[in-house]
């Protein structure tokens, strides 16, 4: 018996790719490193040669040349640490909105070979840690989800000079690119729908009033109802959670047991409120029409299924990823124009 002593297969090199493509090694290097000056037809030839040879770029060596890490930070910023019974990270991962954001980002980042680094910020120490990480060049860009109006992070991230995109229009002046849905228009759609059903004893469960989304959805809803002659609107504030929606619904029923409609600033809050209405002997939508906001998985988990304002979260997140990658690939070009998506009303059985 003789042992197989055939030499190991040698990994493909830039020279191998160049020979198959019929171009110079320098051209292959420019294509692999993402240079935008290569002719598209020539780029396709090189990319086909890469597949043919099985060439695998040396990421460490490539990063020395391009000064890129092929990673983007997803920064989720909250006002402050929550009580132990309701930790920040637990709330985030149980919120269907966050999962939709991640899915939309990965639809764009994964095919581009970009890794996503999740960073959570909920106090000064974690904010300092984040800024140190960004300044040390560990990522090429930032997607920021900020939950409160006075968050200093948009300005601080801008100061790092990293490409960055914010989810939602910052309430403080900021030159950063943002992507958002027209929150006010969505709340107006909910008001128009309930008024159009002939409902007049209307309540709303608003989101936290230290958050831009909570503020704008409430004012948009109330202003639109006023145009329909409905001014006596009972309101409660909750925290965009299922338990918060249940508690707020009990408060509204104590104040106005004759309610005939409620607008919830999130589907998750409506999901928590529907059993409260059922236990109070209220039929939905016969006695109380219910409208939510988001068109998340919670909307179809409701019983009855929830009429809601749809904001295209996955599409918005994908657009944020495209915008930050565009800034990364064109250094010095500055922030891209911001993008505003339009919501739609999805009619189901609750109103």
PDB file of N, CA and C in Angstrom, residues 59 69-74 106 109-110 112-118 138-141 325:
ATOM      1  N   UNK A  59      -9.021  39.091   3.177  1.00  0.00           N
ATOM      2  CA  UNK A  59      -9.689  40.274   3.725  1.00  0.00           C
ATOM      3  C   UNK A  59      -8.744  41.142   4.550  1.00  0.00           C
ATOM      4  N   UNK A  69     -13.458  47.890   6.684  1.00  0.00           N
ATOM      5  CA  UNK A  69     -13.652  46.707   7.521  1.00  0.00           C
ATOM      6  C   UNK A  69     -14.746  45.796   6.996  1.00  0.00           C
ATOM      7  N   UNK A  70     -15.478  46.239   5.975  1.00  0.00           N
ATOM      8  CA  UNK A  70     -16.619  45.502   5.441  1.00  0.00           C
ATOM      9  C   UNK A  70     -17.635  45.205   6.533  1.00  0.00           C
ATOM     10  N   UNK A  71     -17.868  46.168   7.400  1.00  0.00           N
ATOM     11  CA  UNK A  71     -18.869  46.026   8.449  1.00  0.00           C
ATOM     12  C   UNK A  71     -19.537  47.365   8.705  1.00  0.00           C
ATOM     13  N   UNK A  72     -20.791  47.285   9.120  1.00  0.00           N
ATOM     14  CA  UNK A  72     -21.597  48.465   9.440  1.00  0.00           C
ATOM     15  C   UNK A  72     -22.200  48.259  10.821  1.00  0.00           C
ATOM     16  N   UNK A  73     -22.189  49.296  11.636  1.00  0.00           N
ATOM     17  CA  UNK A  73     -22.775  49.214  12.976  1.00  0.00           C
ATOM     18  C   UNK A  73     -24.258  49.575  12.933  1.00  0.00           C
ATOM     19  N   UNK A  74     -25.096  48.709  13.498  1.00  0.00           N
ATOM     20  CA  UNK A  74     -26.487  49.049  13.769  1.00  0.00           C
ATOM     21  C   UNK A  74     -26.547  49.490  15.222  1.00  0.00           C
ATOM     22  N   UNK A 106     -30.387  43.412   6.343  1.00  0.00           N
ATOM     23  CA  UNK A 106     -29.629  42.265   5.873  1.00  0.00           C
ATOM     24  C   UNK A 106     -29.930  41.917   4.431  1.00  0.00           C
ATOM     25  N   UNK A 109     -27.253  44.278   2.993  1.00  0.00           N
ATOM     26  CA  UNK A 109     -25.873  44.135   3.462  1.00  0.00           C
ATOM     27  C   UNK A 109     -25.291  42.758   3.146  1.00  0.00           C
ATOM     28  N   UNK A 110     -26.075  41.699   3.313  1.00  0.00           N
ATOM     29  CA  UNK A 110     -25.530  40.350   3.121  1.00  0.00           C
ATOM     30  C   UNK A 110     -25.051  40.123   1.688  1.00  0.00           C
ATOM     31  N   UNK A 112     -23.932  42.209  -0.320  1.00  0.00           N
ATOM     32  CA  UNK A 112     -22.764  43.054  -0.545  1.00  0.00           C
ATOM     33  C   UNK A 112     -21.549  42.587   0.249  1.00  0.00           C
ATOM     34  N   UNK A 113     -21.685  41.494   1.012  1.00  0.00           N
ATOM     35  CA  UNK A 113     -20.577  40.994   1.802  1.00  0.00           C
ATOM     36  C   UNK A 113     -20.260  41.834   3.017  1.00  0.00           C
ATOM     37  N   UNK A 114     -21.254  42.559   3.525  1.00  0.00           N
ATOM     38  CA  UNK A 114     -21.054  43.449   4.669  1.00  0.00           C
ATOM     39  C   UNK A 114     -21.630  42.814   5.934  1.00  0.00           C
ATOM     40  N   UNK A 115     -20.831  42.783   6.990  1.00  0.00           N
ATOM     41  CA  UNK A 115     -21.287  42.278   8.276  1.00  0.00           C
ATOM     42  C   UNK A 115     -21.953  43.404   9.066  1.00  0.00           C
ATOM     43  N   UNK A 116     -22.930  43.036   9.891  1.00  0.00           N
ATOM     44  CA  UNK A 116     -23.614  44.016  10.726  1.00  0.00           C
ATOM     45  C   UNK A 116     -23.231  43.800  12.190  1.00  0.00           C
ATOM     46  N   UNK A 117     -22.811  44.871  12.842  1.00  0.00           N
ATOM     47  CA  UNK A 117     -22.420  44.823  14.254  1.00  0.00           C
ATOM     48  C   UNK A 117     -23.491  45.539  15.069  1.00  0.00           C
ATOM     49  N   UNK A 118     -24.162  44.818  15.973  1.00  0.00           N
ATOM     50  CA  UNK A 118     -25.217  45.409  16.788  1.00  0.00           C
ATOM     51  C   UNK A 118     -24.620  46.038  18.032  1.00  0.00           C
ATOM     52  N   UNK A 138     -13.422  50.622  13.617  1.00  0.00           N
ATOM     53  CA  UNK A 138     -13.835  49.221  13.574  1.00  0.00           C
ATOM     54  C   UNK A 138     -14.948  48.958  12.563  1.00  0.00           C
ATOM     55  N   UNK A 139     -15.662  49.996  12.131  1.00  0.00           N
ATOM     56  CA  UNK A 139     -16.728  49.839  11.142  1.00  0.00           C
ATOM     57  C   UNK A 139     -16.587  50.914  10.080  1.00  0.00           C
ATOM     58  N   UNK A 140     -17.234  50.663   8.939  1.00  0.00           N
ATOM     59  CA  UNK A 140     -17.169  51.616   7.828  1.00  0.00           C
ATOM     60  C   UNK A 140     -18.303  52.634   7.852  1.00  0.00           C
ATOM     61  N   UNK A 141     -19.381  52.328   8.558  1.00  0.00           N
ATOM     62  CA  UNK A 141     -20.526  53.229   8.591  1.00  0.00           C
ATOM     63  C   UNK A 141     -21.471  52.856   9.708  1.00  0.00           C
ATOM     64  N   UNK A 325     -24.198  52.442   2.345  1.00  0.00           N
ATOM     65  CA  UNK A 325     -23.212  51.837   1.449  1.00  0.00           C
ATOM     66  C   UNK A 325     -22.805  52.808   0.342  1.00  0.00           C
TER      67      UNK A 325
END
